[in-house]
């Protein structure tokens, strides 16, 4: 994988910080380690950048709670675009809501589209294997496997 940065917590934290300081648009996926470790790392980087990490599950579910099931997919996609337009960079944790089957979203594609103008870092809740981002088990309704393209992967080892 050509856009893979591997290392321990400290190395990944410093590398991710440098990547975000460049303010280049694009999607960065944080993988490896365990979920609390990745959440801690993304929060450490946010503190150094004097910005916030958004709990996407919380902010998106709050935004959609008054909408009908039919209105939610379109609103979810628009909401992410609005978040991007209001920030210089976007650090996302707890993105599992994007995989909800009723939302009918394609999470990686939505994040890619949003990252065309703004750097986005997402704590990836699945695994990265070879050139694929994977979420859930094959027989699970939320299963997703997508070939990675130009995303940068920061993997805690």
Steps between C-alpha positions, in 0.01 A plus 500: 500500500663823387335748742567311823677644802569246776649548842442517872258742666750785529625468141146488357390795715792714379458391138126568503560841657749589224259375232219720632725805534555483123123558459488289184149377417450125511378211708714352775395178672639421844523124555677238707532487875164490676210742490581681830862538390397651163250730676769616739742564214253702295416706810870562570548625144189720525633657820832579332313657207263687735197344334231252599424139419141439400317193625315441175257251656388767745482807276341323204240311704410825677459668160279223364282414799202707383518385136304219342690187398466604135654844563800373696728374219497830312538705817790288622694563180425873505586529868849366442550753220388779733747384766782509245405847373516644851850374590861508383534131585263237633596237755236230539463236767220246544392493135300176526172681428610533137463122466137489617311307228195729522714798400599330174836679498832402348725616786837506324354674194330765716822562692699514175262754350506715813880489512546652153528847653589430863730258680291237681635252754270214596557244772431190288292254706580202277819359358730592215624194314718526192326768291157467663315676779273246667217553746313218679491128417390374157155382613423813704246751354754782540784313325700711261822440309637780284820526301708789622615760251688813602420480871788524744500229766664561837530165677592463867711192556 
